[in-house]
Amino acid sequence: MVKVYTIASGKGGTGKTTTSANLGTCLAELGKETYVMDADMGMANLGIIMGLEDVPITLHEVLAGNAKVSEAVYDGPCGVKVVPSGISLKGFQNADPDKLRDVMRELIGKCEFLIIDAPAGISRDGVIPLAIADEVILIVNPELSSMVDALKTKILTELVGGSVKGAILTRATMENTEVSKQKMEEVLGVKVIGIIPEDPNTRRAAAYKSPIVVKYPDSDASKAYRRIAANLAGTTYTGDLEKEKSREGFIERLARSIFKGKK
């Protein structure tokens, strides 16, 4: 059965596109036929992260009625298929976001997972990806303002008939944070399904135009993305079992550190 996930956030800079790229790559690594589509048509960055920033046909041309969906599909790392949006403002103006449903219908006939990178914030372009997905995954930073923005996105998703699967906490550190996991789950009304630690390798990988799970596969952030992808795929992430046995994992220590005792 095909599963469509929209990756959404209330504001930019939370790690939404990075999460879309890495989860899609991880699912492909697991042998799942996976497509990742950049529906953030005004601020398209997915293609850059995937090393596909200079392609002749993008989702813009498809939504403008000037190209077929198949012409905008490109091979990404680890076998993931990528449907990038263009960086041209003219292309953005000509694109009709109402056609996203038709694009999605065509893609789901070819894959097991479709990951949609949604625009940040609340806009007409952003509503459609929330409505057409099977489930929405919220990307949240461990800050009060980010949680409030995520709550608005959750409410909007439900208003348009969508469903929220859970939240992913990104850019987490061992330092004190404004919001605990317990409080976040209480306010948002959904589970935190994963924690991505702040990792300097994320920016380094982006500079190389590559997902971190490809460029730095042994990094803590990469392992965290693989855990989440395995969960979405219904499998178990094993990682490096010997290292896991010999010492407590960084993610577990991080989770305990940033969430301990906060209400």
mmCIF file of C-alpha atoms in Angstrom:
data_model
loop_
_atom_site.group_PDB
_atom_site.id
_atom_site.type_symbol
_atom_site.label_atom_id
_atom_site.label_comp_id
_atom_site.label_asym_id
_atom_site.label_seq_id
_atom_site.Cartn_x
_atom_site.Cartn_y
_atom_site.Cartn_z
ATOM 1 C CA MET A 1 0.000 0.000 0.000
ATOM 2 C CA VAL A 2 1.327 3.422 -0.982
ATOM 3 C CA LYS A 3 1.875 5.907 1.828
ATOM 4 C CA VAL A 4 1.972 9.666 1.227
ATOM 5 C CA TYR A 5 3.616 11.857 3.872
ATOM 6 C CA THR A 6 3.741 15.634 3.742
ATOM 7 C CA ILE A 7 6.616 17.166 5.708
ATOM 8 C CA ALA A 8 5.455 20.526 7.066
ATOM 9 C CA SER A 9 6.451 23.285 9.454
ATOM 10 C CA GLY A 10 5.015 26.565 10.631
ATOM 11 C CA LYS A 11 8.066 28.575 9.595
ATOM 12 C CA GLY A 12 11.218 28.276 7.544
ATOM 13 C CA GLY A 13 14.572 27.182 8.887
ATOM 14 C CA THR A 14 13.338 24.251 10.948
ATOM 15 C CA GLY A 15 14.966 21.567 8.810
ATOM 16 C CA LYS A 16 11.870 20.629 6.824
ATOM 17 C CA THR A 17 13.522 20.223 3.434
ATOM 18 C CA THR A 18 16.559 18.540 4.970
ATOM 19 C CA THR A 19 14.233 16.067 6.666
ATOM 20 C CA SER A 20 12.316 15.419 3.438
ATOM 21 C CA ALA A 21 15.529 14.721 1.534
ATOM 22 C CA ASN A 22 17.044 12.467 4.170
ATOM 23 C CA LEU A 23 13.910 10.468 4.987
ATOM 24 C CA GLY A 24 13.298 9.876 1.296
ATOM 25 C CA THR A 25 16.885 8.728 0.822
ATOM 26 C CA CYS A 26 16.716 6.455 3.871
ATOM 27 C CA LEU A 27 13.490 4.830 2.681
ATOM 28 C CA ALA A 28 15.118 4.159 -0.696
ATOM 29 C CA GLU A 29 18.110 2.684 1.143
ATOM 30 C CA LEU A 30 15.691 0.261 2.772
ATOM 31 C CA GLY A 31 14.662 -0.950 -0.663
ATOM 32 C CA LYS A 32 11.397 0.984 -0.776
ATOM 33 C CA GLU A 33 10.398 2.594 -4.052
ATOM 34 C CA THR A 34 10.350 6.200 -2.891
ATOM 35 C CA TYR A 35 9.607 9.531 -4.541
ATOM 36 C CA VAL A 36 10.286 12.940 -2.981
ATOM 37 C CA MET A 37 8.443 15.934 -4.427
ATOM 38 C CA ASP A 38 9.288 19.582 -3.782
ATOM 39 C CA ALA A 39 5.934 21.312 -3.322
ATOM 40 C CA ASP A 40 7.660 24.364 -1.817
ATOM 41 C CA MET A 41 7.463 25.997 -5.211
ATOM 42 C CA GLY A 42 8.291 29.543 -4.151
ATOM 43 C CA MET A 43 11.387 28.646 -2.109
ATOM 44 C CA ALA A 44 12.529 25.443 -3.767
ATOM 45 C CA ASN A 45 15.614 23.888 -2.169
ATOM 46 C CA LEU A 46 15.088 20.133 -2.379
ATOM 47 C CA GLY A 47 16.783 19.869 -5.758
ATOM 48 C CA ILE A 48 19.866 21.640 -4.419
ATOM 49 C CA ILE A 49 20.222 19.245 -1.484
ATOM 50 C CA MET A 50 19.807 16.319 -3.867
ATOM 51 C CA GLY A 51 22.374 17.662 -6.338
ATOM 52 C CA LEU A 52 19.683 18.445 -8.916
ATOM 53 C CA GLU A 53 19.647 22.244 -8.916
ATOM 54 C CA ASP A 54 20.231 22.592 -12.661
ATOM 55 C CA VAL A 55 17.710 20.383 -14.436
ATOM 56 C CA PRO A 56 15.770 21.313 -17.595
ATOM 57 C CA ILE A 57 12.265 20.370 -16.439
ATOM 58 C CA THR A 58 10.827 20.761 -12.945
ATOM 59 C CA LEU A 59 7.497 20.609 -11.156
ATOM 60 C CA HIS A 60 6.965 24.219 -12.252
ATOM 61 C CA GLU A 61 6.739 23.185 -15.903
ATOM 62 C CA VAL A 62 4.421 20.289 -15.042
ATOM 63 C CA LEU A 63 2.051 22.513 -13.057
ATOM 64 C CA ALA A 64 2.103 25.084 -15.857
ATOM 65 C CA GLY A 65 0.933 22.399 -18.281
ATOM 66 C CA ASN A 66 4.144 22.494 -20.301
ATOM 67 C CA ALA A 67 5.584 19.085 -19.397
ATOM 68 C CA LYS A 68 4.603 15.591 -18.337
ATOM 69 C CA VAL A 69 5.138 14.399 -14.774
ATOM 70 C CA SER A 70 7.549 11.719 -15.982
ATOM 71 C CA GLU A 71 9.776 14.401 -17.523
ATOM 72 C CA ALA A 72 10.298 16.035 -14.112
ATOM 73 C CA VAL A 73 11.401 12.861 -12.298
ATOM 74 C CA TYR A 74 15.134 12.456 -11.667
ATOM 75 C CA ASP A 75 17.341 9.843 -10.039
ATOM 76 C CA GLY A 76 18.583 10.858 -6.608
ATOM 77 C CA PRO A 77 20.988 9.196 -4.169
ATOM 78 C CA CYS A 78 20.425 5.572 -3.154
ATOM 79 C CA GLY A 79 17.756 5.127 -5.808
ATOM 80 C CA VAL A 80 15.269 7.707 -4.521
ATOM 81 C CA LYS A 81 13.289 9.471 -7.248
ATOM 82 C CA VAL A 82 13.143 13.261 -7.006
ATOM 83 C CA VAL A 83 10.616 15.719 -8.430
ATOM 84 C CA PRO A 84 12.281 19.115 -7.870
ATOM 85 C CA SER A 85 10.702 22.523 -8.228
ATOM 86 C CA GLY A 86 12.499 25.233 -10.141
ATOM 87 C CA ILE A 87 14.212 28.296 -8.724
ATOM 88 C CA SER A 88 12.789 30.668 -11.350
ATOM 89 C CA LEU A 89 10.224 33.166 -10.051
ATOM 90 C CA LYS A 90 8.609 33.251 -13.483
ATOM 91 C CA GLY A 91 8.196 29.491 -13.372
ATOM 92 C CA PHE A 92 6.645 29.799 -9.929
ATOM 93 C CA GLN A 93 4.153 32.391 -11.170
ATOM 94 C CA ASN A 94 3.064 30.158 -14.055
ATOM 95 C CA ALA A 95 2.613 27.045 -11.898
ATOM 96 C CA ASP A 96 -0.910 26.056 -10.859
ATOM 97 C CA PRO A 97 -0.768 24.408 -7.397
ATOM 98 C CA ASP A 98 -4.280 23.015 -7.868
ATOM 99 C CA LYS A 99 -2.741 20.465 -10.234
ATOM 100 C CA LEU A 100 -0.698 18.949 -7.403
ATOM 101 C CA ARG A 101 -3.435 16.390 -6.790
ATOM 102 C CA ASP A 102 -3.120 15.137 -10.352
ATOM 103 C CA VAL A 103 0.654 14.907 -10.033
ATOM 104 C CA MET A 104 0.319 12.970 -6.789
ATOM 105 C CA ARG A 105 -2.169 10.530 -8.322
ATOM 106 C CA GLU A 106 0.272 9.750 -11.115
ATOM 107 C CA LEU A 107 3.231 9.308 -8.779
ATOM 108 C CA ILE A 108 1.516 7.009 -6.286
ATOM 109 C CA GLY A 109 0.976 4.508 -9.052
ATOM 110 C CA LYS A 110 4.750 4.088 -9.238
ATOM 111 C CA CYS A 111 5.959 4.018 -5.637
ATOM 112 C CA GLU A 112 5.574 2.724 -2.100
ATOM 113 C CA PHE A 113 6.327 6.039 -0.420
ATOM 114 C CA LEU A 114 5.760 9.601 -1.593
ATOM 115 C CA ILE A 115 7.356 12.319 0.533
ATOM 116 C CA ILE A 116 6.057 15.838 -0.127
ATOM 117 C CA ASP A 117 8.126 18.814 0.997
ATOM 118 C CA ALA A 118 5.491 21.460 1.772
ATOM 119 C CA PRO A 119 5.925 25.247 1.867
ATOM 120 C CA ALA A 120 6.515 26.667 5.336
ATOM 121 C CA GLY A 121 3.812 28.784 6.926
ATOM 122 C CA ILE A 122 0.156 29.213 6.062
ATOM 123 C CA SER A 123 -0.671 29.968 2.436
ATOM 124 C CA ARG A 124 -2.831 28.675 -0.396
ATOM 125 C CA ASP A 125 0.141 26.829 -1.849
ATOM 126 C CA GLY A 126 0.810 25.283 1.549
ATOM 127 C CA VAL A 127 -2.725 24.058 2.207
ATOM 128 C CA ILE A 128 -2.918 21.637 -0.710
ATOM 129 C CA PRO A 129 0.013 19.412 0.394
ATOM 130 C CA LEU A 130 -1.571 19.191 3.852
ATOM 131 C CA ALA A 131 -4.869 18.030 2.389
ATOM 132 C CA ILE A 132 -3.656 15.501 -0.172
ATOM 133 C CA ALA A 133 -1.323 13.488 2.078
ATOM 134 C CA ASP A 134 -2.291 10.381 3.994
ATOM 135 C CA GLU A 135 -0.538 11.913 6.989
ATOM 136 C CA VAL A 136 1.400 15.058 7.811
ATOM 137 C CA ILE A 137 4.637 15.064 9.807
ATOM 138 C CA LEU A 138 5.375 18.300 11.656
ATOM 139 C CA ILE A 139 8.957 19.568 11.884
ATOM 140 C CA VAL A 140 9.589 21.437 15.124
ATOM 141 C CA ASN A 141 12.605 23.055 16.778
ATOM 142 C CA PRO A 142 12.852 22.881 20.593
ATOM 143 C CA GLU A 143 11.588 26.452 20.963
ATOM 144 C CA LEU A 144 8.257 27.834 22.120
ATOM 145 C CA SER A 145 7.714 29.875 18.949
ATOM 146 C CA SER A 146 8.368 26.840 16.756
ATOM 147 C CA MET A 147 5.913 24.747 18.751
ATOM 148 C CA VAL A 148 3.238 27.444 18.431
ATOM 149 C CA ASP A 149 3.779 27.611 14.668
ATOM 150 C CA ALA A 150 3.575 23.816 14.458
ATOM 151 C CA LEU A 151 0.291 23.890 16.361
ATOM 152 C CA LYS A 152 -1.137 26.328 13.805
ATOM 153 C CA THR A 153 -0.059 23.969 11.024
ATOM 154 C CA LYS A 154 -1.689 21.030 12.803
ATOM 155 C CA ILE A 155 -4.954 22.944 13.219
ATOM 156 C CA LEU A 156 -4.892 23.979 9.555
ATOM 157 C CA THR A 157 -4.232 20.389 8.501
ATOM 158 C CA GLU A 158 -7.273 19.191 10.406
ATOM 159 C CA LEU A 159 -9.419 22.040 9.045
ATOM 160 C CA VAL A 160 -8.730 20.894 5.475
ATOM 161 C CA GLY A 161 -9.444 17.263 6.324
ATOM 162 C CA GLY A 162 -5.873 16.079 6.791
ATOM 163 C CA SER A 163 -4.328 13.967 9.519
ATOM 164 C CA VAL A 164 -1.109 14.500 11.495
ATOM 165 C CA LYS A 165 1.035 11.446 12.201
ATOM 166 C CA GLY A 166 3.416 13.093 14.637
ATOM 167 C CA ALA A 167 6.256 15.557 15.077
ATOM 168 C CA ILE A 168 9.996 15.365 14.502
ATOM 169 C CA LEU A 169 12.145 17.481 16.794
ATOM 170 C CA THR A 170 15.086 18.905 14.846
ATOM 171 C CA ARG A 171 18.222 20.841 15.788
ATOM 172 C CA ALA A 172 18.137 19.428 19.304
ATOM 173 C CA THR A 173 21.118 19.923 21.612
ATOM 174 C CA MET A 174 22.242 18.766 25.030
ATOM 175 C CA GLU A 175 21.681 22.276 26.356
ATOM 176 C CA ASN A 176 18.527 23.461 28.061
ATOM 177 C CA THR A 177 15.567 23.972 25.757
ATOM 178 C CA GLU A 178 12.424 26.012 26.025
ATOM 179 C CA VAL A 179 10.002 23.130 25.504
ATOM 180 C CA SER A 180 10.012 19.565 26.838
ATOM 181 C CA LYS A 181 8.963 16.525 24.832
ATOM 182 C CA GLN A 182 6.110 15.975 27.256
ATOM 183 C CA LYS A 183 4.873 19.557 26.873
ATOM 184 C CA MET A 184 5.267 19.408 23.090
ATOM 185 C CA GLU A 185 3.201 16.231 22.854
ATOM 186 C CA GLU A 186 0.633 17.681 25.226
ATOM 187 C CA VAL A 187 0.224 20.937 23.300
ATOM 188 C CA LEU A 188 0.361 19.470 19.793
ATOM 189 C CA GLY A 189 -1.709 16.422 20.679
ATOM 190 C CA VAL A 190 0.620 14.128 18.705
ATOM 191 C CA LYS A 191 3.654 11.989 19.492
ATOM 192 C CA VAL A 192 7.226 13.085 18.875
ATOM 193 C CA ILE A 193 8.265 10.303 16.493
ATOM 194 C CA GLY A 194 11.925 11.243 16.256
ATOM 195 C CA ILE A 195 14.690 13.543 17.473
ATOM 196 C CA ILE A 196 17.348 14.898 15.105
ATOM 197 C CA PRO A 197 20.364 16.318 16.944
ATOM 198 C CA GLU A 198 22.044 19.531 15.866
ATOM 199 C CA ASP A 199 24.907 18.303 13.696
ATOM 200 C CA PRO A 200 27.486 20.474 11.891
ATOM 201 C CA ASN A 201 27.732 17.756 9.262
ATOM 202 C CA THR A 202 24.238 18.692 8.071
ATOM 203 C CA ARG A 203 25.493 22.017 6.726
ATOM 204 C CA ARG A 204 28.650 20.411 5.389
ATOM 205 C CA ALA A 205 26.594 17.855 3.469
ATOM 206 C CA ALA A 206 24.378 20.615 2.056
ATOM 207 C CA ALA A 207 27.491 22.412 0.820
ATOM 208 C CA TYR A 208 28.358 19.225 -1.069
ATOM 209 C CA LYS A 209 24.775 19.116 -2.410
ATOM 210 C CA SER A 210 24.125 15.816 -0.691
ATOM 211 C CA PRO A 211 21.850 14.476 2.067
ATOM 212 C CA ILE A 212 23.770 13.956 5.297
ATOM 213 C CA VAL A 213 22.843 10.251 5.318
ATOM 214 C CA VAL A 214 24.896 9.883 2.128
ATOM 215 C CA LYS A 215 27.819 12.217 2.807
ATOM 216 C CA TYR A 216 28.196 11.427 6.512
ATOM 217 C CA PRO A 217 26.381 8.112 7.021
ATOM 218 C CA ASP A 218 27.837 7.486 10.492
ATOM 219 C CA SER A 219 26.894 10.880 11.926
ATOM 220 C CA ASP A 220 24.424 11.097 14.792
ATOM 221 C CA ALA A 221 21.891 12.948 12.639
ATOM 222 C CA SER A 222 22.107 10.250 9.950
ATOM 223 C CA LYS A 223 21.428 7.521 12.490
ATOM 224 C CA ALA A 224 18.450 9.482 13.786
ATOM 225 C CA TYR A 225 16.983 9.835 10.285
ATOM 226 C CA ARG A 226 17.440 6.103 9.706
ATOM 227 C CA ARG A 227 15.569 5.294 12.912
ATOM 228 C CA ILE A 228 12.598 7.368 11.784
ATOM 229 C CA ALA A 229 12.638 5.946 8.249
ATOM 230 C CA ALA A 230 12.736 2.401 9.598
ATOM 231 C CA ASN A 231 9.734 3.190 11.754
ATOM 232 C CA LEU A 232 7.814 4.580 8.781
ATOM 233 C CA ALA A 233 8.714 1.484 6.758
ATOM 234 C CA GLY A 234 7.597 -0.849 9.545
ATOM 235 C CA THR A 235 11.082 -2.243 10.137
ATOM 236 C CA THR A 236 13.607 -2.047 12.966
ATOM 237 C CA TYR A 237 16.716 0.089 12.788
ATOM 238 C CA THR A 238 19.678 -1.945 13.959
ATOM 239 C CA GLY A 239 22.510 0.507 13.318
ATOM 240 C CA ASP A 240 25.900 -0.521 14.613
ATOM 241 C CA LEU A 241 24.887 -3.163 17.144
ATOM 242 C CA GLU A 242 28.323 -3.537 18.701
ATOM 243 C CA LYS A 243 28.607 0.157 19.412
ATOM 244 C CA GLU A 244 25.065 0.266 20.708
ATOM 245 C CA LYS A 245 25.877 -2.533 23.137
ATOM 246 C CA SER A 246 29.100 -0.958 24.378
ATOM 247 C CA ARG A 247 27.785 2.494 25.107
ATOM 248 C CA GLU A 248 24.536 4.345 25.429
ATOM 249 C CA GLY A 249 23.550 5.997 22.169
ATOM 250 C CA PHE A 250 23.872 9.750 21.760
ATOM 251 C CA ILE A 251 20.209 10.118 20.811
ATOM 252 C CA GLU A 252 19.075 8.459 24.030
ATOM 253 C CA ARG A 253 21.365 10.680 26.114
ATOM 254 C CA LEU A 254 20.219 13.724 24.202
ATOM 255 C CA ALA A 255 16.558 12.894 24.676
ATOM 256 C CA ARG A 256 17.013 12.416 28.387
ATOM 257 C CA SER A 257 19.059 15.588 28.725
ATOM 258 C CA ILE A 258 16.737 17.971 26.935
ATOM 259 C CA PHE A 259 13.493 16.534 28.236
ATOM 260 C CA LYS A 260 14.344 15.540 31.810
ATOM 261 C CA GLY A 261 12.268 17.176 34.476
ATOM 262 C CA LYS A 262 10.611 19.776 32.258
ATOM 263 C CA LYS A 263 6.883 20.294 32.437
#
